[in-house]
PDB file of C-alpha atoms and ligand atoms in Angstrom:
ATOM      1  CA  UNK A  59     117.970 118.066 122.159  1.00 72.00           C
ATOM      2  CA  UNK A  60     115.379 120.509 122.973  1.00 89.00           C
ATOM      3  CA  UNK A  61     113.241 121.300 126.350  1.00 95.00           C
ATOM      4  CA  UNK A  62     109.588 121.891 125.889  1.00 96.00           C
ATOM      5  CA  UNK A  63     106.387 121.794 127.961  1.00 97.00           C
ATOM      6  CA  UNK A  64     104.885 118.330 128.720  1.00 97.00           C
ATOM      7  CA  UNK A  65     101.199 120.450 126.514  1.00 96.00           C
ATOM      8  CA  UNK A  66     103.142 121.610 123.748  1.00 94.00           C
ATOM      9  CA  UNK A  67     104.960 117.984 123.508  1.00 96.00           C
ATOM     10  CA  UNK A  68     101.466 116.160 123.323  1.00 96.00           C
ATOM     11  CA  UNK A  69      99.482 118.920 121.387  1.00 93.00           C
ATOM     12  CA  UNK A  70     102.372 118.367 119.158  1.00 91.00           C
ATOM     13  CA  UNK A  71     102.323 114.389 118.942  1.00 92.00           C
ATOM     14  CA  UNK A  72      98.482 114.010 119.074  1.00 92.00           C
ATOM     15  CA  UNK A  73      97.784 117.093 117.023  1.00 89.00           C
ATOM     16  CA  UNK A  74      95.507 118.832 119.373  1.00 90.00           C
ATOM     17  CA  UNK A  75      95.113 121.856 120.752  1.00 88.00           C
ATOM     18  CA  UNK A  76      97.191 122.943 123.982  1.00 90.00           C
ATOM     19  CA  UNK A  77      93.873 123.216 125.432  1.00 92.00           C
ATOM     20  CA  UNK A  78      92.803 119.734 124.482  1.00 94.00           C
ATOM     21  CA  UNK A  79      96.745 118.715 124.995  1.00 95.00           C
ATOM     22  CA  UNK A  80      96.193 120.016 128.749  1.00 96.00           C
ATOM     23  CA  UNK A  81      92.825 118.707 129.768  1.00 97.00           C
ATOM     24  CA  UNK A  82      94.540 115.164 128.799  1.00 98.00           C
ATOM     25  CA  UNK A  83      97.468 115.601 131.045  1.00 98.00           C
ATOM     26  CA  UNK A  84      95.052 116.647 134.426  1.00 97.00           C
ATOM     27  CA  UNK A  85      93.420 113.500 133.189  1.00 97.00           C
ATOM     28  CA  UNK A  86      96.581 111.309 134.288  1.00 97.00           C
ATOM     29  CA  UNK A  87      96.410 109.682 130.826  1.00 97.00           C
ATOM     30  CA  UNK A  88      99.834 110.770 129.981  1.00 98.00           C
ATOM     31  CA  UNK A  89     103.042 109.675 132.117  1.00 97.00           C
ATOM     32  CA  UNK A  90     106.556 110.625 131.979  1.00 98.00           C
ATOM     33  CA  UNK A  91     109.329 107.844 131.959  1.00 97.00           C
ATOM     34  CA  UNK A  92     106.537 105.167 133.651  1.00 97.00           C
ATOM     35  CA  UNK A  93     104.920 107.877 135.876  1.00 97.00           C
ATOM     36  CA  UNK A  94     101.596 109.712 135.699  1.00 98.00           C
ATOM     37  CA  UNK A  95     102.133 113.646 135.187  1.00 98.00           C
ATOM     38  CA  UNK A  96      99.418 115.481 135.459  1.00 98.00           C
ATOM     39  CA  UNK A  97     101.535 119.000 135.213  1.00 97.00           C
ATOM     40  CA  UNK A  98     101.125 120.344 132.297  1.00 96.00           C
ATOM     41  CA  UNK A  99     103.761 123.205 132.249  1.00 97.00           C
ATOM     42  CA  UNK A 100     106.522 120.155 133.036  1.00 97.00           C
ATOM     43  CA  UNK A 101     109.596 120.766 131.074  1.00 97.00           C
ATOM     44  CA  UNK A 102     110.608 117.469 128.983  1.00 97.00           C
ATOM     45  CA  UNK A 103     113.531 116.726 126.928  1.00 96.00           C
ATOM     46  CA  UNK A 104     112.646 115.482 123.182  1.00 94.00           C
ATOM     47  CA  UNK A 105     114.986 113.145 122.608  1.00 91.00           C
ATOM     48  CA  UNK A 106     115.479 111.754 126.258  1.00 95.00           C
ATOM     49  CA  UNK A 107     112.378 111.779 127.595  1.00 96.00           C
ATOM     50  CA  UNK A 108     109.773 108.853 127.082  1.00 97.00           C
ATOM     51  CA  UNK A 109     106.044 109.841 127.054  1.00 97.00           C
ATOM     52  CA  UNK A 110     103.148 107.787 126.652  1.00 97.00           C
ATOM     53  CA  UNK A 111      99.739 107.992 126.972  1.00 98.00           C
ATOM     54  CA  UNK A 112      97.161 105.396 127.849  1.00 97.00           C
ATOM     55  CA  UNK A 113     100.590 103.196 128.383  1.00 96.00           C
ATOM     56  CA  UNK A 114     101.624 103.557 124.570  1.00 96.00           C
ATOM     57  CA  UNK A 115     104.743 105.723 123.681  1.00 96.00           C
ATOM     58  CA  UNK A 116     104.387 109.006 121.653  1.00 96.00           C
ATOM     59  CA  UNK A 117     106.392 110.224 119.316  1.00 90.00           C
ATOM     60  CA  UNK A 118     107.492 114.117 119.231  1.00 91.00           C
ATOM     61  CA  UNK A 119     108.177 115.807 115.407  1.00 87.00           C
ATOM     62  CA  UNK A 120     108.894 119.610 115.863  1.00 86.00           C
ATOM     63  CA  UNK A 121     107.595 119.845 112.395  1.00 94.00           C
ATOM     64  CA  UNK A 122     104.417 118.668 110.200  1.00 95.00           C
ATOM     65  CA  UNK A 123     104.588 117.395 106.735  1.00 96.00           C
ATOM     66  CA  UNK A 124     101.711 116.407 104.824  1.00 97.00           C
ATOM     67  CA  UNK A 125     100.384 115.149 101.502  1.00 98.00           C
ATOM     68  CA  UNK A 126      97.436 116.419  99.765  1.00 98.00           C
ATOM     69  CA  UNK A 127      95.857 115.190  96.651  1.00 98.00           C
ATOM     70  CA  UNK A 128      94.366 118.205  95.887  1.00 98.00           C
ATOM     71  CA  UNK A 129      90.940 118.102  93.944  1.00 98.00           C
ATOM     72  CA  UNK A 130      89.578 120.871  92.145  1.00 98.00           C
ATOM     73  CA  UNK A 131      87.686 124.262  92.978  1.00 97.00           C
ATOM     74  CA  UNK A 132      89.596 125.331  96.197  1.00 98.00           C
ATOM     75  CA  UNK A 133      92.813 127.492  95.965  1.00 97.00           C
ATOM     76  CA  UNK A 134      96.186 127.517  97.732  1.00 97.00           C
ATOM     77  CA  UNK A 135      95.859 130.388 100.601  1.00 93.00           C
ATOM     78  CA  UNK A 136      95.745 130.517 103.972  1.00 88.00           C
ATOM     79  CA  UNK A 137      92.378 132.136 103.980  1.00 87.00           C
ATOM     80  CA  UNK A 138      89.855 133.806 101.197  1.00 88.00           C
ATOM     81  CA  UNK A 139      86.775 135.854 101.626  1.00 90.00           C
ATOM     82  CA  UNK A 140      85.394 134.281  98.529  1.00 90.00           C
ATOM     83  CA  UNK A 141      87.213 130.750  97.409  1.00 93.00           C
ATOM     84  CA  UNK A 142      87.329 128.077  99.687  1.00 96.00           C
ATOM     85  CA  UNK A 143      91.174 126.854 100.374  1.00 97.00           C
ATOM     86  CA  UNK A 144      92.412 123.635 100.835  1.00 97.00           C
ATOM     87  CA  UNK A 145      92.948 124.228 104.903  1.00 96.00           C
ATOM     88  CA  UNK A 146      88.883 123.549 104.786  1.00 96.00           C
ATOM     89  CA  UNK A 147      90.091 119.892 104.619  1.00 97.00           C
ATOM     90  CA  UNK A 148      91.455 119.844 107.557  1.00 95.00           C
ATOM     91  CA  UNK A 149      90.075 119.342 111.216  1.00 93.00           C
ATOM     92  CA  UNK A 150      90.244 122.494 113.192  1.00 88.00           C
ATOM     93  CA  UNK A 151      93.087 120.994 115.651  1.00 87.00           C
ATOM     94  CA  UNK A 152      95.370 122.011 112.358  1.00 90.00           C
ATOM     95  CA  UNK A 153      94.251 125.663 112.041  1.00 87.00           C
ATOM     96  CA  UNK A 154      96.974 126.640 114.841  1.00 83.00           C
ATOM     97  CA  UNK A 155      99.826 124.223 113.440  1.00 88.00           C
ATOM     98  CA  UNK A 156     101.351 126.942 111.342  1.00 91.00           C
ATOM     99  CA  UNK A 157     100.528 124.351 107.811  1.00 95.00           C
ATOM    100  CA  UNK A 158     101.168 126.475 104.553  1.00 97.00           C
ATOM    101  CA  UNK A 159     100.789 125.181 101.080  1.00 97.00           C
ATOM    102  CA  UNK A 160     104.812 124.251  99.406  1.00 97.00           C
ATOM    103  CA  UNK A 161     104.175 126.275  96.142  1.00 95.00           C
ATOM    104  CA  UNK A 162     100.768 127.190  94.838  1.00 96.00           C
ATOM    105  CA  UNK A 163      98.241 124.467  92.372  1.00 98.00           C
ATOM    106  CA  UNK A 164      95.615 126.667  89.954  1.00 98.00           C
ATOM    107  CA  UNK A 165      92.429 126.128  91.670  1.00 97.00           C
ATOM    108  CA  UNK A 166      91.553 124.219  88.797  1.00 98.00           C
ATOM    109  CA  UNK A 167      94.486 121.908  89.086  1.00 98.00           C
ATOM    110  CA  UNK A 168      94.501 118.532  90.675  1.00 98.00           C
ATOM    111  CA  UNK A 169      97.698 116.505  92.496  1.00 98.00           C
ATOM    112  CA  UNK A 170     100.192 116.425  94.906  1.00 98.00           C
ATOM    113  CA  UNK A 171     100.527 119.322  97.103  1.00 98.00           C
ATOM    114  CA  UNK A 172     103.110 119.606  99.938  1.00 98.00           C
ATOM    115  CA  UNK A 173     101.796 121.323 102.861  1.00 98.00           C
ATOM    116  CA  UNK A 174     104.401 122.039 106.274  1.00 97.00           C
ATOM    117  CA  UNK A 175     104.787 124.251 109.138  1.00 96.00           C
ATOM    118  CA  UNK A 176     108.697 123.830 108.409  1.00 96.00           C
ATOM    119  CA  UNK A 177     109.085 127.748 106.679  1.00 96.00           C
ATOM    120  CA  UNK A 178     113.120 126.775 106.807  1.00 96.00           C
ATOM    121  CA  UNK A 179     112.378 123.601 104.209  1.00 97.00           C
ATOM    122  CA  UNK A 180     109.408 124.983 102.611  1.00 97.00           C
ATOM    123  CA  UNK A 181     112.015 128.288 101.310  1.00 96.00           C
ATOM    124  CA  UNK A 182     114.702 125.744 100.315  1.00 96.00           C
ATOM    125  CA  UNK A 183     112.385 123.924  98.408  1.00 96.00           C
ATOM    126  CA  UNK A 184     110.664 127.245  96.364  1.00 95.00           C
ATOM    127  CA  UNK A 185     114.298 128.417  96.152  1.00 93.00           C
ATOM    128  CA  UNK A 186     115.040 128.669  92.465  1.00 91.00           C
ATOM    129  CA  UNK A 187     118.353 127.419  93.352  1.00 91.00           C
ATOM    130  CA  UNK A 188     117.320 123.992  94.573  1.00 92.00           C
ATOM    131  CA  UNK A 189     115.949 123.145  91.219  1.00 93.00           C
ATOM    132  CA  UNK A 190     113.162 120.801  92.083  1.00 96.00           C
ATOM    133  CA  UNK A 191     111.700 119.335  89.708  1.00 97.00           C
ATOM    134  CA  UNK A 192     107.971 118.785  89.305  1.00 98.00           C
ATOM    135  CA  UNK A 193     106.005 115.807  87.439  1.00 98.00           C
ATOM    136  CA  UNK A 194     102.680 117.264  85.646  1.00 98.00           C
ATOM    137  CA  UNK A 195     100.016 114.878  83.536  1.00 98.00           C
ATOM    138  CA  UNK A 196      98.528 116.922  80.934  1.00 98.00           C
ATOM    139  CA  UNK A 197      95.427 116.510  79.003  1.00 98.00           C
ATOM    140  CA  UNK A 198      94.733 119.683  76.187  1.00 98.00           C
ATOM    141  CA  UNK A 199      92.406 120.105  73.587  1.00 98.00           C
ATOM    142  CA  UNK A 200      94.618 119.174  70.420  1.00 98.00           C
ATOM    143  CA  UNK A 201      97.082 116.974  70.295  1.00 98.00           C
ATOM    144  CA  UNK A 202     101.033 117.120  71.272  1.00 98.00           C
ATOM    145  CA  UNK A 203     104.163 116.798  67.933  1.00 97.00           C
ATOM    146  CA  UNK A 204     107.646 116.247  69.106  1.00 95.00           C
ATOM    147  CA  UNK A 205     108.190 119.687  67.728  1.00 97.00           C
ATOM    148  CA  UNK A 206     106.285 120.509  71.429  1.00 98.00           C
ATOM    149  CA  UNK A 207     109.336 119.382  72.787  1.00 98.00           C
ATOM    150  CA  UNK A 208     111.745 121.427  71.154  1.00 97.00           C
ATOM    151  CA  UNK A 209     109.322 124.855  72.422  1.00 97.00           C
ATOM    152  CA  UNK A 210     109.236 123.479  75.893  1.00 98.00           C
ATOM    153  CA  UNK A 211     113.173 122.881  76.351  1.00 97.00           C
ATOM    154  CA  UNK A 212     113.977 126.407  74.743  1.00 97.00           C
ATOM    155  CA  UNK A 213     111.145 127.593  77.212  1.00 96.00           C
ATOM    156  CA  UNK A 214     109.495 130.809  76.688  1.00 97.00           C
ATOM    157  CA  UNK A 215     109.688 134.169  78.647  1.00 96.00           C
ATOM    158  CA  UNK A 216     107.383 134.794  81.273  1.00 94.00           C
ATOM    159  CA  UNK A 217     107.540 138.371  83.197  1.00 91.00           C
ATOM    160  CA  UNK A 218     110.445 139.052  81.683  1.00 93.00           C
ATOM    161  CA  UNK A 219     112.753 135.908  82.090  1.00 94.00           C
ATOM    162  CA  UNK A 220     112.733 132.588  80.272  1.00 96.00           C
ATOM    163  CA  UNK A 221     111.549 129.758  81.771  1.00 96.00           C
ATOM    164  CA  UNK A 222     114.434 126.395  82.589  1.00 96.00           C
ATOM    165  CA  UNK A 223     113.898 123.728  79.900  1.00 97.00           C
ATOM    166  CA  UNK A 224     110.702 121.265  80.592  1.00 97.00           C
ATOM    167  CA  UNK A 225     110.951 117.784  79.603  1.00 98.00           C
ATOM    168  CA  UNK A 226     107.838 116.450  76.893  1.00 98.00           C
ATOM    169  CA  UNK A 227     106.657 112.957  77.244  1.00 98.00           C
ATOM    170  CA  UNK A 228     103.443 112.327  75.183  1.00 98.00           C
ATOM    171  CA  UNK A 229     101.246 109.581  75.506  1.00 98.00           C
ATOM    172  CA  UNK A 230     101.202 106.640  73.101  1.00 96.00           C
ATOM    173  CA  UNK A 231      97.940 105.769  73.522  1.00 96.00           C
ATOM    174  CA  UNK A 232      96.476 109.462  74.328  1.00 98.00           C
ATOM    175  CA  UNK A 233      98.863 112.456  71.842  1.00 98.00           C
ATOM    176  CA  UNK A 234      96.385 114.854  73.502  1.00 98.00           C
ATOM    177  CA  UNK A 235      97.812 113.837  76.726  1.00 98.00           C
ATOM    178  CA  UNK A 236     101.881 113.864  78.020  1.00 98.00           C
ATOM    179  CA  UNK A 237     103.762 114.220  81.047  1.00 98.00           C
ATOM    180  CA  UNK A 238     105.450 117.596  81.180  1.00 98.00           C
ATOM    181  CA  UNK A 239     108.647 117.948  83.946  1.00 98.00           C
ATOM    182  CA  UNK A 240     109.670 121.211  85.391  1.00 96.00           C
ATOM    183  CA  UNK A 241     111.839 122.909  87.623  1.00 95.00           C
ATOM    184  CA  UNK A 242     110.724 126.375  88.042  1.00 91.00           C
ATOM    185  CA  UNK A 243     107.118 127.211  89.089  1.00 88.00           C
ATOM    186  CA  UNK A 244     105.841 129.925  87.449  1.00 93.00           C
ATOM    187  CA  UNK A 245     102.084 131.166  87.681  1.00 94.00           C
ATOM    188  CA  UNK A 246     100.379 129.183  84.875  1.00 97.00           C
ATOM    189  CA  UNK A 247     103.699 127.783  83.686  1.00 97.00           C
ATOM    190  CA  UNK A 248     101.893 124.334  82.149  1.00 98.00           C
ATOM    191  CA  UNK A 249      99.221 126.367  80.619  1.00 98.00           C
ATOM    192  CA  UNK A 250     101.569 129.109  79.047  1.00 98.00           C
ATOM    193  CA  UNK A 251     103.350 126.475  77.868  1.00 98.00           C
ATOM    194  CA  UNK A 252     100.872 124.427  76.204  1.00 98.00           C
ATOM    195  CA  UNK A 253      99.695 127.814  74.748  1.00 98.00           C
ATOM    196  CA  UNK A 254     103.044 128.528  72.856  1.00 98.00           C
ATOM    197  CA  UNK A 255     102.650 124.933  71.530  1.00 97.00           C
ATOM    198  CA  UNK A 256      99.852 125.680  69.201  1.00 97.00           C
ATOM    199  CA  UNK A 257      97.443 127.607  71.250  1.00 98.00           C
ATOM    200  CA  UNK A 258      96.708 124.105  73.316  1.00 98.00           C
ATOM    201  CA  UNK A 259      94.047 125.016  76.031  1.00 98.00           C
ATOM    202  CA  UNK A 260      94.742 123.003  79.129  1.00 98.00           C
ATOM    203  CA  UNK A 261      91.952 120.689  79.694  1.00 98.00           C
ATOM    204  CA  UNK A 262      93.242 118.623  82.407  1.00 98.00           C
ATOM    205  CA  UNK A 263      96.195 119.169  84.840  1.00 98.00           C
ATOM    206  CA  UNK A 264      97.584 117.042  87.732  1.00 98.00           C
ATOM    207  CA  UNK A 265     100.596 117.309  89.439  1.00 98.00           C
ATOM    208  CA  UNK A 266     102.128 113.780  89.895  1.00 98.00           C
ATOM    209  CA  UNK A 267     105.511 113.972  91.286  1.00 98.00           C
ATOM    210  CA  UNK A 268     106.749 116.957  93.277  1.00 97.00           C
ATOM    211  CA  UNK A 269     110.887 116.548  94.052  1.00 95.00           C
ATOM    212  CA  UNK A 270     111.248 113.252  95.735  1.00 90.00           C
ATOM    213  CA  UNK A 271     107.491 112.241  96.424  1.00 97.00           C
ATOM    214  CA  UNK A 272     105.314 110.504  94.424  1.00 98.00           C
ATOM    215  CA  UNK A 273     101.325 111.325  94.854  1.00 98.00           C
ATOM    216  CA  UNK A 274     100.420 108.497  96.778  1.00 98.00           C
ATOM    217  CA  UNK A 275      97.855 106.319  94.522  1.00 96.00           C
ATOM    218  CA  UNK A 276      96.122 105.516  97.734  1.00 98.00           C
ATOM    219  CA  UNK A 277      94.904 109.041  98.436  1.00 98.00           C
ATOM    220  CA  UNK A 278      91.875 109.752  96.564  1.00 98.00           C
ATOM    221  CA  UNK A 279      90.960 113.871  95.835  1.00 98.00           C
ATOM    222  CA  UNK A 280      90.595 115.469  99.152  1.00 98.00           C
ATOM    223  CA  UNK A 281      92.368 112.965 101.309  1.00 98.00           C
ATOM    224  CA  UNK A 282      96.038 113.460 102.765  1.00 98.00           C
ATOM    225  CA  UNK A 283      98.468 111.995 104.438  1.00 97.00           C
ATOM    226  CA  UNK A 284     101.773 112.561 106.538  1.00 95.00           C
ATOM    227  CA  UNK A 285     104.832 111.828 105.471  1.00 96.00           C
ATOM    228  CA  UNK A 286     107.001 109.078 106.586  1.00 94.00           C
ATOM    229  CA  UNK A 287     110.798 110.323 107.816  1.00 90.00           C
ATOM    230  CA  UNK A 288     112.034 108.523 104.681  1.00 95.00           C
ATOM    231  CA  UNK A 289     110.104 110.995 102.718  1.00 96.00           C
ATOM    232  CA  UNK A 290     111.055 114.570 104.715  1.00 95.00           C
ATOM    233  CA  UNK A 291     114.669 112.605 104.513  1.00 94.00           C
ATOM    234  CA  UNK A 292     114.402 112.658 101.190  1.00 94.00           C
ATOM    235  CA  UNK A 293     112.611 115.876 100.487  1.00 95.00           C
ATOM    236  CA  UNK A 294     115.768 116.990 102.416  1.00 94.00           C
ATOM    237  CA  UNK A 295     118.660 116.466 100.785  1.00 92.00           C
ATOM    238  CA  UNK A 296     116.678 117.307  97.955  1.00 89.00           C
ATOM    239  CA  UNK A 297     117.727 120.816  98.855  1.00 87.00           C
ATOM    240  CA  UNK A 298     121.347 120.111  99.388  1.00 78.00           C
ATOM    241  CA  UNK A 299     123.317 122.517  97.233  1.00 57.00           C
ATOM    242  CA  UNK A 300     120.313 125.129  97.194  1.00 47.00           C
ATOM    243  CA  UNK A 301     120.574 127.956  99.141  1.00 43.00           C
TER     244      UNK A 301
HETATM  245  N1  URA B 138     101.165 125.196  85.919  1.00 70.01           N
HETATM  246  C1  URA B 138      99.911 125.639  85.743  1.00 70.01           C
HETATM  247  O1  URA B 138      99.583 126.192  84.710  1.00 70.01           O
HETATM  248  N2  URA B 138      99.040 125.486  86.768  1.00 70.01           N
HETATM  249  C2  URA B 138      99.358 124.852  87.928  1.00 70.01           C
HETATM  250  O2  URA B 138      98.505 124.706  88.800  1.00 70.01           O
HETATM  251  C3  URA B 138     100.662 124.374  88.073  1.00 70.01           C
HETATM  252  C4  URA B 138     101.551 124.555  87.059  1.00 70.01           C
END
């Protein structure tokens, strides 16, 4: 159970601003257990309390957890003084929710991109330790032998230390194309690895599968989503056994 403020509880549900979260409270939209509240600094219990607004319940998650399809041409930081990042596809209400990007994408790569205020989670899952694997399609400029496979589970070293065996899985239809699974995350890792299989330059690169989650088909470039508790569940346990 926790005790917070009746602005931080709906700033947190409705993913506003405290400001915004207050003016809606002096508005008497917002009642605690069946009565209008329009004090703001009013402590409420989490997990006891029941707070609606309008008349329909709210939900409270300490934590955001969200799914980007990242498109192409914006980078992975908080901020940049040249490249745009992917927080510019966000509404402002999110600048002050603490979101940083779960691992980095090149900002020429495409695909699923966790982003969380949760730091605690977000370490466990970068944590070498957790192993967590991650589901890349890959589309170079000559074409993939099974002999790709044997450089890619031998790995190769990067800054000093080899890289954990990646899985191969080329195309049928497409040999210039295959599905490459990792679980480290080294800068460039795909493309360094394509290189040592022939010199391949990396024409195409999305990430497809990152731990538990899937990239939602649904979400086109650009769009996101939050996850459902069966996903952060999953994402989870995911790190059981990591550190
Ligand atoms: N490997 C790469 O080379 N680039 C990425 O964006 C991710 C993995």
């Amino acid at each position: 159970m926790s005790v917070i403020r009746l602005d931080k509880y709906v700033s947190s549900s409705l993913i506003v601003s405290r400001k915004d979260a207050s003016g809606i409270i002096r508005s008497g939209r917002i009642s605690v257990n069946g009565t209008v509240c329009k004090a703001f600094d009013k402590k409420v219990e989490t997990d006891a309390d029941s707070i609606a607004l309008d008349g329909e319940m709210l939900s409270y998650s300490e934590f955001i957890y969200i799914m980007l399809n990242k498109p192409s041409g914006l980078i992975c930081a908080s901020e940049d003084a040249k490249a745009k990042t992917v927080f510019s596809l966000f509404p402002k209400e999110y600048a002050d929710k603490g979101l940083s990007c779960v691992g980095r994408l090149d900002k020429d790569t495409f695909g699923l991109l966790l982003l969380t205020n949760d730091g605690a989670l977000a370490h466990r899952l970068l944590s070498p330790k957790s192993k967590i694997t991650k589901k890349y399609f890959v589309k170079c400029d000559k074409p993939f032998s099974a002999s790709d496979g044997d450089v890619l589970r031998e790995g190769i070293v990067i800054e000093g230390k080899r890289t954990s065996p990646a899985a191969l899985e080329i195309c049928e239809n497409d040999e210039k194309s295959a599905y490459i699974t990792l679980t480290d995350g080294k800068f460039h890792e795909i493309k360094r690895l394509c290189y040592a299989c022939g010199k391949k330059e990396v024409v195409f690169l999305k990430r497809i599968e990152f731990a538990s989650l899937k990239l939602d088909e649904f979400l086109e470039y650009g769009e996101w989503r939050n996850l459902t508790d069966d996903e952060t569940n999953k994402l989870k346990s995911a790190t059981k056994g990591g550190n």
